[in-house]
Coordinates of C-alpha atoms in Angstrom, one line a residue:
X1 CA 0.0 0.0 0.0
X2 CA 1.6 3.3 -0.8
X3 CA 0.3 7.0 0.1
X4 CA -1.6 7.5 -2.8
X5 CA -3.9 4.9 -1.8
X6 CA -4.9 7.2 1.4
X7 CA -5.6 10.4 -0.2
X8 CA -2.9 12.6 -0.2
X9 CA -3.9 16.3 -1.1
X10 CA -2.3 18.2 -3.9
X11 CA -3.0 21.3 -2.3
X12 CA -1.2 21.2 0.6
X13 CA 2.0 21.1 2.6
X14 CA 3.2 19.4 5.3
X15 CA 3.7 20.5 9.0
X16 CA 7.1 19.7 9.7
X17 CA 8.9 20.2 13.5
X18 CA 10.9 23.5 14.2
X19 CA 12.2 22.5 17.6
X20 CA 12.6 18.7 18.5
X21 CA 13.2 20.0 22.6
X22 CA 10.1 22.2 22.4
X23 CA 7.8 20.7 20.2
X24 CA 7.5 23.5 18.0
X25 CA 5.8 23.2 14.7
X26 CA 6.1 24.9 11.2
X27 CA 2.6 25.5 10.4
X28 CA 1.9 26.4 6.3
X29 CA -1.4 28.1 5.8
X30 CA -2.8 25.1 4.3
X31 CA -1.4 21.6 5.9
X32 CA -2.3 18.7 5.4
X33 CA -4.1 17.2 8.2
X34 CA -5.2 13.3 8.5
X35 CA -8.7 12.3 9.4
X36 CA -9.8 9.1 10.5
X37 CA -14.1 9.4 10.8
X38 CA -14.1 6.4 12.7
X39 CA -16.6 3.7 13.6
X40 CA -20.6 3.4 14.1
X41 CA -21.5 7.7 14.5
X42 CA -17.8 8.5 13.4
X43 CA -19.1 8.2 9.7
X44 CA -21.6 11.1 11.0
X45 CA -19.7 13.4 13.2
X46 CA -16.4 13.2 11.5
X47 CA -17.8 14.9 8.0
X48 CA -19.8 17.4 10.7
X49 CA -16.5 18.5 12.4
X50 CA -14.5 18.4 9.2
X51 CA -16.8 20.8 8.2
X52 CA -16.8 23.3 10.6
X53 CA -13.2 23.0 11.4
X54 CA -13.1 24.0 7.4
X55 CA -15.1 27.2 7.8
X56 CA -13.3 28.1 11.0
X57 CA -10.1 28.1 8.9
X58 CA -11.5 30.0 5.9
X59 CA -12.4 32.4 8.1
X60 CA -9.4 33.7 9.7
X61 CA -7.4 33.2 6.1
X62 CA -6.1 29.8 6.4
X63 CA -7.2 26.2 4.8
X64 CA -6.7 22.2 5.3
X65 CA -6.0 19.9 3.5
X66 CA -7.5 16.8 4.5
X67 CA -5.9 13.4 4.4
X68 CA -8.5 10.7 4.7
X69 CA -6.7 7.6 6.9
X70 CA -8.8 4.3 7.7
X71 CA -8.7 2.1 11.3
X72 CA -11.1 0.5 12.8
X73 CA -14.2 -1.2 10.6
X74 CA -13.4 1.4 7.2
X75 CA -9.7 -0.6 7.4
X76 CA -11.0 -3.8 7.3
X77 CA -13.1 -3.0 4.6
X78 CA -10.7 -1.1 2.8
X79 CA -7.0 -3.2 3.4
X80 CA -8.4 -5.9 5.6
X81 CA -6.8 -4.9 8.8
X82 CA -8.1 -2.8 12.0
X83 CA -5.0 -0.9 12.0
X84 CA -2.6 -0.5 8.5
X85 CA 1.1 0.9 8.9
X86 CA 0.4 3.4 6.4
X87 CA -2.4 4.8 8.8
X88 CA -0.3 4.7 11.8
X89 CA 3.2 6.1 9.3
X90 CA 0.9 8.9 8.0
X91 CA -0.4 10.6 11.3
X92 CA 3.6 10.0 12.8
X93 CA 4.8 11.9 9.4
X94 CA 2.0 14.9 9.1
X95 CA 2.4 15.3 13.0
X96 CA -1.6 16.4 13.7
X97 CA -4.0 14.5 12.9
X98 CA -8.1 14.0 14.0
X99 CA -10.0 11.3 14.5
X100 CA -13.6 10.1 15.5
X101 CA -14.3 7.0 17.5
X102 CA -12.9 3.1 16.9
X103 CA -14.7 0.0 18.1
X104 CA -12.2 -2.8 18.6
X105 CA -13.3 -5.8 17.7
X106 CA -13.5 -9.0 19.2
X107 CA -10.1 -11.1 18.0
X108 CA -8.9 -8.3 17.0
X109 CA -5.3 -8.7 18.2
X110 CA -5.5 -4.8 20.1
X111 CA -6.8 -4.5 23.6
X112 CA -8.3 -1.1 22.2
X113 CA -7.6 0.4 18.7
X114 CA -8.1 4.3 20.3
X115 CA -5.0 3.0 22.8
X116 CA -3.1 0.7 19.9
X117 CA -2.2 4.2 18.2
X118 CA -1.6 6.4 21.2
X119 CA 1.2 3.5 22.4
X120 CA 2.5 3.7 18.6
X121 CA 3.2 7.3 18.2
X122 CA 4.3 7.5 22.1
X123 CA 1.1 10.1 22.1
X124 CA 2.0 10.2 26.3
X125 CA -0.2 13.3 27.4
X126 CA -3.9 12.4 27.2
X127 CA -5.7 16.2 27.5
X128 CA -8.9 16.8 28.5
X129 CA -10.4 20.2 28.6
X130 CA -13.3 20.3 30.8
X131 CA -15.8 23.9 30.6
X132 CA -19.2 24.3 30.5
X133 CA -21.1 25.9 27.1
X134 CA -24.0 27.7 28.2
X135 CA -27.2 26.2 27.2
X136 CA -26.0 22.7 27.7
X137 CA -28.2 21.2 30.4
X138 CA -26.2 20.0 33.8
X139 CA -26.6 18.2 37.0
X140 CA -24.7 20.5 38.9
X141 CA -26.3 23.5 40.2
X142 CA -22.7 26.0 39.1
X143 CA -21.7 24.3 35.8
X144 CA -19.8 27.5 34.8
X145 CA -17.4 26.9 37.7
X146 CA -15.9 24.0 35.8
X147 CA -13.1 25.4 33.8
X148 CA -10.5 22.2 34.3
X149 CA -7.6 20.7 31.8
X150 CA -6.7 17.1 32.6
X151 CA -3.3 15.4 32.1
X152 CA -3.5 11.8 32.2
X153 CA -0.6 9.5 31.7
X154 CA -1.3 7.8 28.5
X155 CA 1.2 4.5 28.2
X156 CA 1.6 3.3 32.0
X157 CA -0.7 1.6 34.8
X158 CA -3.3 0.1 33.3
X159 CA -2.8 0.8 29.8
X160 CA 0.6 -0.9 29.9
X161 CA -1.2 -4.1 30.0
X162 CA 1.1 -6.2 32.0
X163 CA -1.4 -9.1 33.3
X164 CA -2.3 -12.6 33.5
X165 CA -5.7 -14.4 33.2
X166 CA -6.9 -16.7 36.5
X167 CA -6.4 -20.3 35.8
X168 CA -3.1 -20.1 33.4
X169 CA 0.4 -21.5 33.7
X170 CA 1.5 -17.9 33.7
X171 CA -0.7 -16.3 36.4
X172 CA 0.7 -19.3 38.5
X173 CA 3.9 -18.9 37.7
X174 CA 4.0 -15.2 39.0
X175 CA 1.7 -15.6 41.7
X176 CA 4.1 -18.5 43.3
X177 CA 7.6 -15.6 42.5
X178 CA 5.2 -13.2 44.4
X179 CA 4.6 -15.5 47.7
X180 CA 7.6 -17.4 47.5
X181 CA 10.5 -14.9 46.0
X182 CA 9.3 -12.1 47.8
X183 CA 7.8 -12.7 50.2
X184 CA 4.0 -11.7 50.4
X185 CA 2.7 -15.1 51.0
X186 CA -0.5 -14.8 53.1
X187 CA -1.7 -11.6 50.5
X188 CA -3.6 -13.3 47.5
X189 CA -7.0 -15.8 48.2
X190 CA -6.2 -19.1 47.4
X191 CA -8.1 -20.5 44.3
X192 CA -8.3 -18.7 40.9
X193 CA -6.3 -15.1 40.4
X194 CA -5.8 -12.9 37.8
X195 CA -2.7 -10.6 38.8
X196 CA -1.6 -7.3 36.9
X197 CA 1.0 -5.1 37.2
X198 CA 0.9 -1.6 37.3
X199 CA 4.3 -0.1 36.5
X200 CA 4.7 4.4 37.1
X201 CA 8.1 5.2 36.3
X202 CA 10.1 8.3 37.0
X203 CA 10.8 8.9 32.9
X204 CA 6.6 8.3 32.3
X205 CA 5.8 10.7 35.5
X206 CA 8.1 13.3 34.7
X207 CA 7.4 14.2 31.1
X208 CA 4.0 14.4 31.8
X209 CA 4.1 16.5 34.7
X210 CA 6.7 18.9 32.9
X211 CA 3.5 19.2 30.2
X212 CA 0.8 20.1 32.7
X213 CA 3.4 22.7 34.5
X214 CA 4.2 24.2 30.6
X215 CA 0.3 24.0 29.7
X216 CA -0.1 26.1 33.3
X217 CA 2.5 29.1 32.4
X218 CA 1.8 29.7 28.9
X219 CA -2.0 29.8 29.8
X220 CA -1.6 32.0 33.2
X221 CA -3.4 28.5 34.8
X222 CA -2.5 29.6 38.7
X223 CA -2.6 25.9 39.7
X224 CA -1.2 22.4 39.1
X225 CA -2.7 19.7 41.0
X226 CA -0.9 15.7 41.4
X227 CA -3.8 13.9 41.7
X228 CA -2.8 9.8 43.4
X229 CA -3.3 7.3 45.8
X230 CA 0.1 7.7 47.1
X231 CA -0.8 7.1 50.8
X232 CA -1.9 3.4 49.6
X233 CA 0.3 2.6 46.6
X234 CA 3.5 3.8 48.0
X235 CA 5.8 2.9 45.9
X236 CA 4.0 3.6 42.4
X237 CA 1.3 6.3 43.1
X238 CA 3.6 7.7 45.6
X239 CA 6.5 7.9 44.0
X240 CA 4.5 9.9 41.0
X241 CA 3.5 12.1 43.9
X242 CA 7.4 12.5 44.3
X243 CA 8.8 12.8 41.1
X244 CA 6.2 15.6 40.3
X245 CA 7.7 17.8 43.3
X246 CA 11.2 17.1 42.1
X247 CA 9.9 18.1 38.7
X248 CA 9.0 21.7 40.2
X249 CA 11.9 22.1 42.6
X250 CA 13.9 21.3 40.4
X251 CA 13.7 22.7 36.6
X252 CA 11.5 25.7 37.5
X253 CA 13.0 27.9 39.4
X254 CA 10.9 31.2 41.1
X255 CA 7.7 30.9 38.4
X256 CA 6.7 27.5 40.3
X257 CA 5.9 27.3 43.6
X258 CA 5.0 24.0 45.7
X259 CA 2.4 24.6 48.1
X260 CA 4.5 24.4 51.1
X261 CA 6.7 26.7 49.6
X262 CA 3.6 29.3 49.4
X263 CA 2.5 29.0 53.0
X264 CA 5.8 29.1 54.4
X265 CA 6.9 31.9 52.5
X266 CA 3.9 34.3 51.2
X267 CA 1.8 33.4 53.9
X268 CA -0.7 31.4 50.8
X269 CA -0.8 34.8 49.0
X270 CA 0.4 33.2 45.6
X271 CA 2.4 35.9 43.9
X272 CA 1.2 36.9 40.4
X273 CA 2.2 34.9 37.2
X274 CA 3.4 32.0 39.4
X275 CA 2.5 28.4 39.6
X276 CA 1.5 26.2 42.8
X277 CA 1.8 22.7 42.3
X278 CA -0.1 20.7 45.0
X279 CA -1.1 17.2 45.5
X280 CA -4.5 15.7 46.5
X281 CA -5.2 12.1 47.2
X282 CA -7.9 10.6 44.5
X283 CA -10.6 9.7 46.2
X284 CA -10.8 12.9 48.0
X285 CA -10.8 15.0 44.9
X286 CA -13.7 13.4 43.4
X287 CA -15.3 14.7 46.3
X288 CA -13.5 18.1 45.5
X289 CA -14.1 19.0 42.1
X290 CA -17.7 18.7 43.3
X291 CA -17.4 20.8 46.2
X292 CA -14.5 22.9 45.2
X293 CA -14.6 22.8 41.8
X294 CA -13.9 26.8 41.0
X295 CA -10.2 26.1 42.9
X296 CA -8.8 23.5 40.3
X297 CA -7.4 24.5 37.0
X298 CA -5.1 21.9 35.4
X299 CA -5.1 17.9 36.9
X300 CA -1.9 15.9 36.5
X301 CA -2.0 12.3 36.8
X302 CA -1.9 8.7 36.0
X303 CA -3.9 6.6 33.8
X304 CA -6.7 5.3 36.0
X305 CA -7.0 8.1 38.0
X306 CA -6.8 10.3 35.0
X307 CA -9.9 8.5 33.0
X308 CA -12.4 8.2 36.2
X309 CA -10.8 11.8 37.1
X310 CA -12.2 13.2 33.7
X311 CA -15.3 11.6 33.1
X312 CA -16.9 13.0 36.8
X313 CA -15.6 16.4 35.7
X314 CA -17.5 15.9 32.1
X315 CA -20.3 14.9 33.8
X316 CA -20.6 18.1 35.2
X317 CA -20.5 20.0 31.9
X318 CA -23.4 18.2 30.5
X319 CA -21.5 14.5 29.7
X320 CA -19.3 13.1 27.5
X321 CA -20.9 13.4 24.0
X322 CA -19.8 16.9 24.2
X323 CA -16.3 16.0 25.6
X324 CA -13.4 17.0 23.4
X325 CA -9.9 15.4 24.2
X326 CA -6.3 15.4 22.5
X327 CA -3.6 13.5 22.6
X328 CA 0.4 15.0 22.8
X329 CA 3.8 13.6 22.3
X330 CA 7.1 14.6 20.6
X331 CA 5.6 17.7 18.3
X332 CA 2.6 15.5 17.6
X333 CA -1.2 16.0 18.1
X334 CA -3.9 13.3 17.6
X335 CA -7.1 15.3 18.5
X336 CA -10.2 12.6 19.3
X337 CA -13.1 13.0 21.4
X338 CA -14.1 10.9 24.7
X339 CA -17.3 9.3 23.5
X340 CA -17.7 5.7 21.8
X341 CA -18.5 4.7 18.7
X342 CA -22.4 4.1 19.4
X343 CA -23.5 1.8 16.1
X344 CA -27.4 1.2 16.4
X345 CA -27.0 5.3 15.7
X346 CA -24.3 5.3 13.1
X347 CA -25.6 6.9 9.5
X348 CA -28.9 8.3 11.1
X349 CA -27.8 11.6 11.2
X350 CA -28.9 12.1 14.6
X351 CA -25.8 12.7 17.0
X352 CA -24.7 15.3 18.6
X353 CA -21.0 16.3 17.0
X354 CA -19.7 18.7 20.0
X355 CA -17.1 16.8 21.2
X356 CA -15.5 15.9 17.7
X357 CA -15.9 19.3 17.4
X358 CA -14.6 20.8 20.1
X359 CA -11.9 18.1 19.6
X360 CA -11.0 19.7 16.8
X361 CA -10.5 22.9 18.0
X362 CA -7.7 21.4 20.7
X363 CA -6.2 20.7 17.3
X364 CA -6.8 24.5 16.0
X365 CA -5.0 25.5 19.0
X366 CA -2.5 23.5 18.7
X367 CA -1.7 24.6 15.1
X368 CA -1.0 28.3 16.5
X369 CA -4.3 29.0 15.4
X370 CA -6.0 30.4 18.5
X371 CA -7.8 32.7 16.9
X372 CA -9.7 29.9 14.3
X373 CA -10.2 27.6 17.6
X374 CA -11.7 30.8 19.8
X375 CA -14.4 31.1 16.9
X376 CA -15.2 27.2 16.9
X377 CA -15.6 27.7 20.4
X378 CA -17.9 30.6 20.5
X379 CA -19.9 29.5 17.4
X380 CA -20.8 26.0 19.0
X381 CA -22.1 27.9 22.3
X382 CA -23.8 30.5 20.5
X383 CA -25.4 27.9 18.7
X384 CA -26.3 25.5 21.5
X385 CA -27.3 28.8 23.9
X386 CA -29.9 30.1 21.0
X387 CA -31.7 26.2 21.5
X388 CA -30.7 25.2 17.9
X389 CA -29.6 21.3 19.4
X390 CA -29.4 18.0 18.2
X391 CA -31.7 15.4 20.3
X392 CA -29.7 14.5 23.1
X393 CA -30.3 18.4 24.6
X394 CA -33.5 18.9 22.9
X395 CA -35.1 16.4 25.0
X396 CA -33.4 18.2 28.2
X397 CA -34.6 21.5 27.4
X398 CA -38.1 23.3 26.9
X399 CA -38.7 24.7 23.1
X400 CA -36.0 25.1 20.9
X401 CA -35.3 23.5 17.5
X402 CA -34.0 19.7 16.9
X403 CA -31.5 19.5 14.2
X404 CA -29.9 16.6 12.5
X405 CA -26.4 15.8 13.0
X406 CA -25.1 17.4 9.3
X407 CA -27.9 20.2 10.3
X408 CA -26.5 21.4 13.6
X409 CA -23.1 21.1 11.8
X410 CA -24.3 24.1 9.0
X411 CA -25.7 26.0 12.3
X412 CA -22.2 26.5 13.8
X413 CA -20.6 27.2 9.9
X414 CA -23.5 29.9 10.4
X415 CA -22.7 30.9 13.1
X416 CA -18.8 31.1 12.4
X417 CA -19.7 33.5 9.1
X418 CA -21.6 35.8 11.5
X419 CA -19.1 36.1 14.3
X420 CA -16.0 36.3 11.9

């Protein structure tokens, strides 16, 4: 299979890396930007988001070029395969790159397709913005006070995969090293086990730390919080605990603060454009970003904690069908939004398309293009605010106007024109 075969546009050029320490990109006024629609409502609200990503860029004198890649159910009917090389070489070559949701399939070889290409490009930041857009119904009374980015380790813990199934020579095998080579022998049941093992190093912690602390100067975010179960897990949520403090101590200087350091010496007045990292135990800040949610801005932390971490938080923004979420590593962007694939809805031109999106406009901002991804912003909640909704928040809310999925999509392009 060559490049030819996925679509390469003649009109554009390719994003290529200024700065391999920073990350910074080269960014032509057209690029060429891969998009993978995805499975079941992918083939519905990657077309929508393509489409007003397109008039977002028009608008402020820029175009994309799209590259159309296939994973998930369009490979397998295109090459036969879930996940092609060319697919995986394509997004690592053009550097950003969008895509709508996969459904892994059963035998498929891949634990999960969406994680099979973040482990592939080393994609090790998993972002989640979390804000509310007026208009979209909430079960919180304050919806507005959410205004919270999440970092969440993307190839350790639990999506490292290290684990053995109950009732295998394997699982035996390291449950006997476990009791008899060191030591914890009166710790597992007796009878059938499955064992796993969650590995947090200091290279995994630190990088993605050191993103969350960069995310919180060059956005005037006041706050970093290390979000673990370190008082438990000693050695592995702990130590992540750790290795984020060294992280600040050590390569910051005077712009980041720890939270002792701002008690002991400014008496917890935090001087302007500074950063306080802090840490809060998990379980605890689920309750806080219910109670306190106004005093969080950016979240730092591991896999597990990161996915249950962000979902609560979406749920107070109106869920995760409106979700967007990114994924960073070495110069690269894979934008994608948190929902599934739903497939008794796919082709009914019925979803709502917020999150991919919104997803998409991580992606603008990414590009430099702040400007293109402040008016994708504003045009979706202008949009949604006026009661002009697809049928998830038409149900939620009195009167307004229902739109199809393609429908609502025009609304925002709309919307864009006016506010441009």
């Amino acid at each position: 299979m060559s490049y030819d075969q996925i679509d390469v546009p003649e009109d554009g050029e390719q994003i290529t890396l200024v700065d391999e320490e920073t990350g910074e990109l080269n960014v032509p006024e057209t690029p060429i930007i891969p998009i993978i629609y995805g499975d079941g409502i992918g083939s519905d609200v990657g077309p929508a988001a393509q489409k007003v990503l397109d008039a977002a860029a028009e608008a402020t004198g820029r175009s994309i070029a799209w590259m159309r890649l296939y994973a998930g159910g369009s490979a397998r009917e295109k090459y036969d395969e879930n996940l092609p090389q060319e697919t995986v070489d394509a997004i690592r070559e053009h550097r950003v790159a969008i895509k709508g949701p996969l459904t892994t399939p059963v035998g498929a070889g891949f634990r999960s397709l969406n994680v099979a290409l973040r482990k592939k490009l080393d994609l090790y930041a998993n972002v989640r913005p979390t804000y509310h857009l007026d208009g979209v119904p909430s079960p919180v009374k304050n919806p507005s006070a959410m205004d919270m980015i999440t970092f969440r380790e993307n190839t350790e813990d639990v999506y490292a995969g290290i684990e053995w199934e109950a009732g295998t020579d394997e699982v035996q095998e390291v449950k006997e090293f476990v009791e008899d080579e060191m030591g914890f022998d009166n710790t597992i049941h007796d009878g059938p086990v499955g064992i796993g093992v969650k590995p947090i190093t200091e290279f995994g912690s630190k990088r993605l730390i050191r993103e969350a602390i960069d995310y919180a100067i060059a956005n005037d975010r006041p706050t970093v919080t290390l979000v673990h179960k370190g008082n438990i897990m000693k050695f592995t949520e702990g130590a992540f605990r750790d290795w984020g403090y060294e992280v600040a101590e050590e390569e910051y200087g005077e712009d980041v603060l720890t939270e002792d350091e701002l008690w002991e010496e400014y008496d917890g007045e935090q001087p302007e454009g500074t950063v306080v990292v802090q840490d809060r135990i998990a379980d605890n800040m689920l309750q806080q970003i219910l109670t306190r949610t106004d005093e969080y801005d950016v979240i730092a932390t591991m896999n597990l904690n990161g996915d249950y971490m962000s979902d609560a938080a979406g749920a107070q923004i109106g869920g995760l069908g409106i979700a967007p979420g990114a994924n960073f590593g070495h110069g690269r962007c894979l934008a994608e939004p948190v929902h599934g694939s739903a497939p008794k809805y796919a082709g009914e031109d019925k979803v709502n398309p917020t999150a991919m999106i919104l997803s998409g406009r991580e992606m603008l901002d990414y590009l430099g293009w702040s400007d293109a991804a402040d008016l994708v912003r504003d045009a979706v909640e202008q949009t949604i605010s006026e009661g002009t909704v697809t049928y998830d928040l038409h149900r939620q809310i009195e009167g307004g106007e229902k739109l199809a999925t393609s429908e609502f999509a025009e609304a925002v392009v709309d919307k864009i024109d006016e506010l441009a």
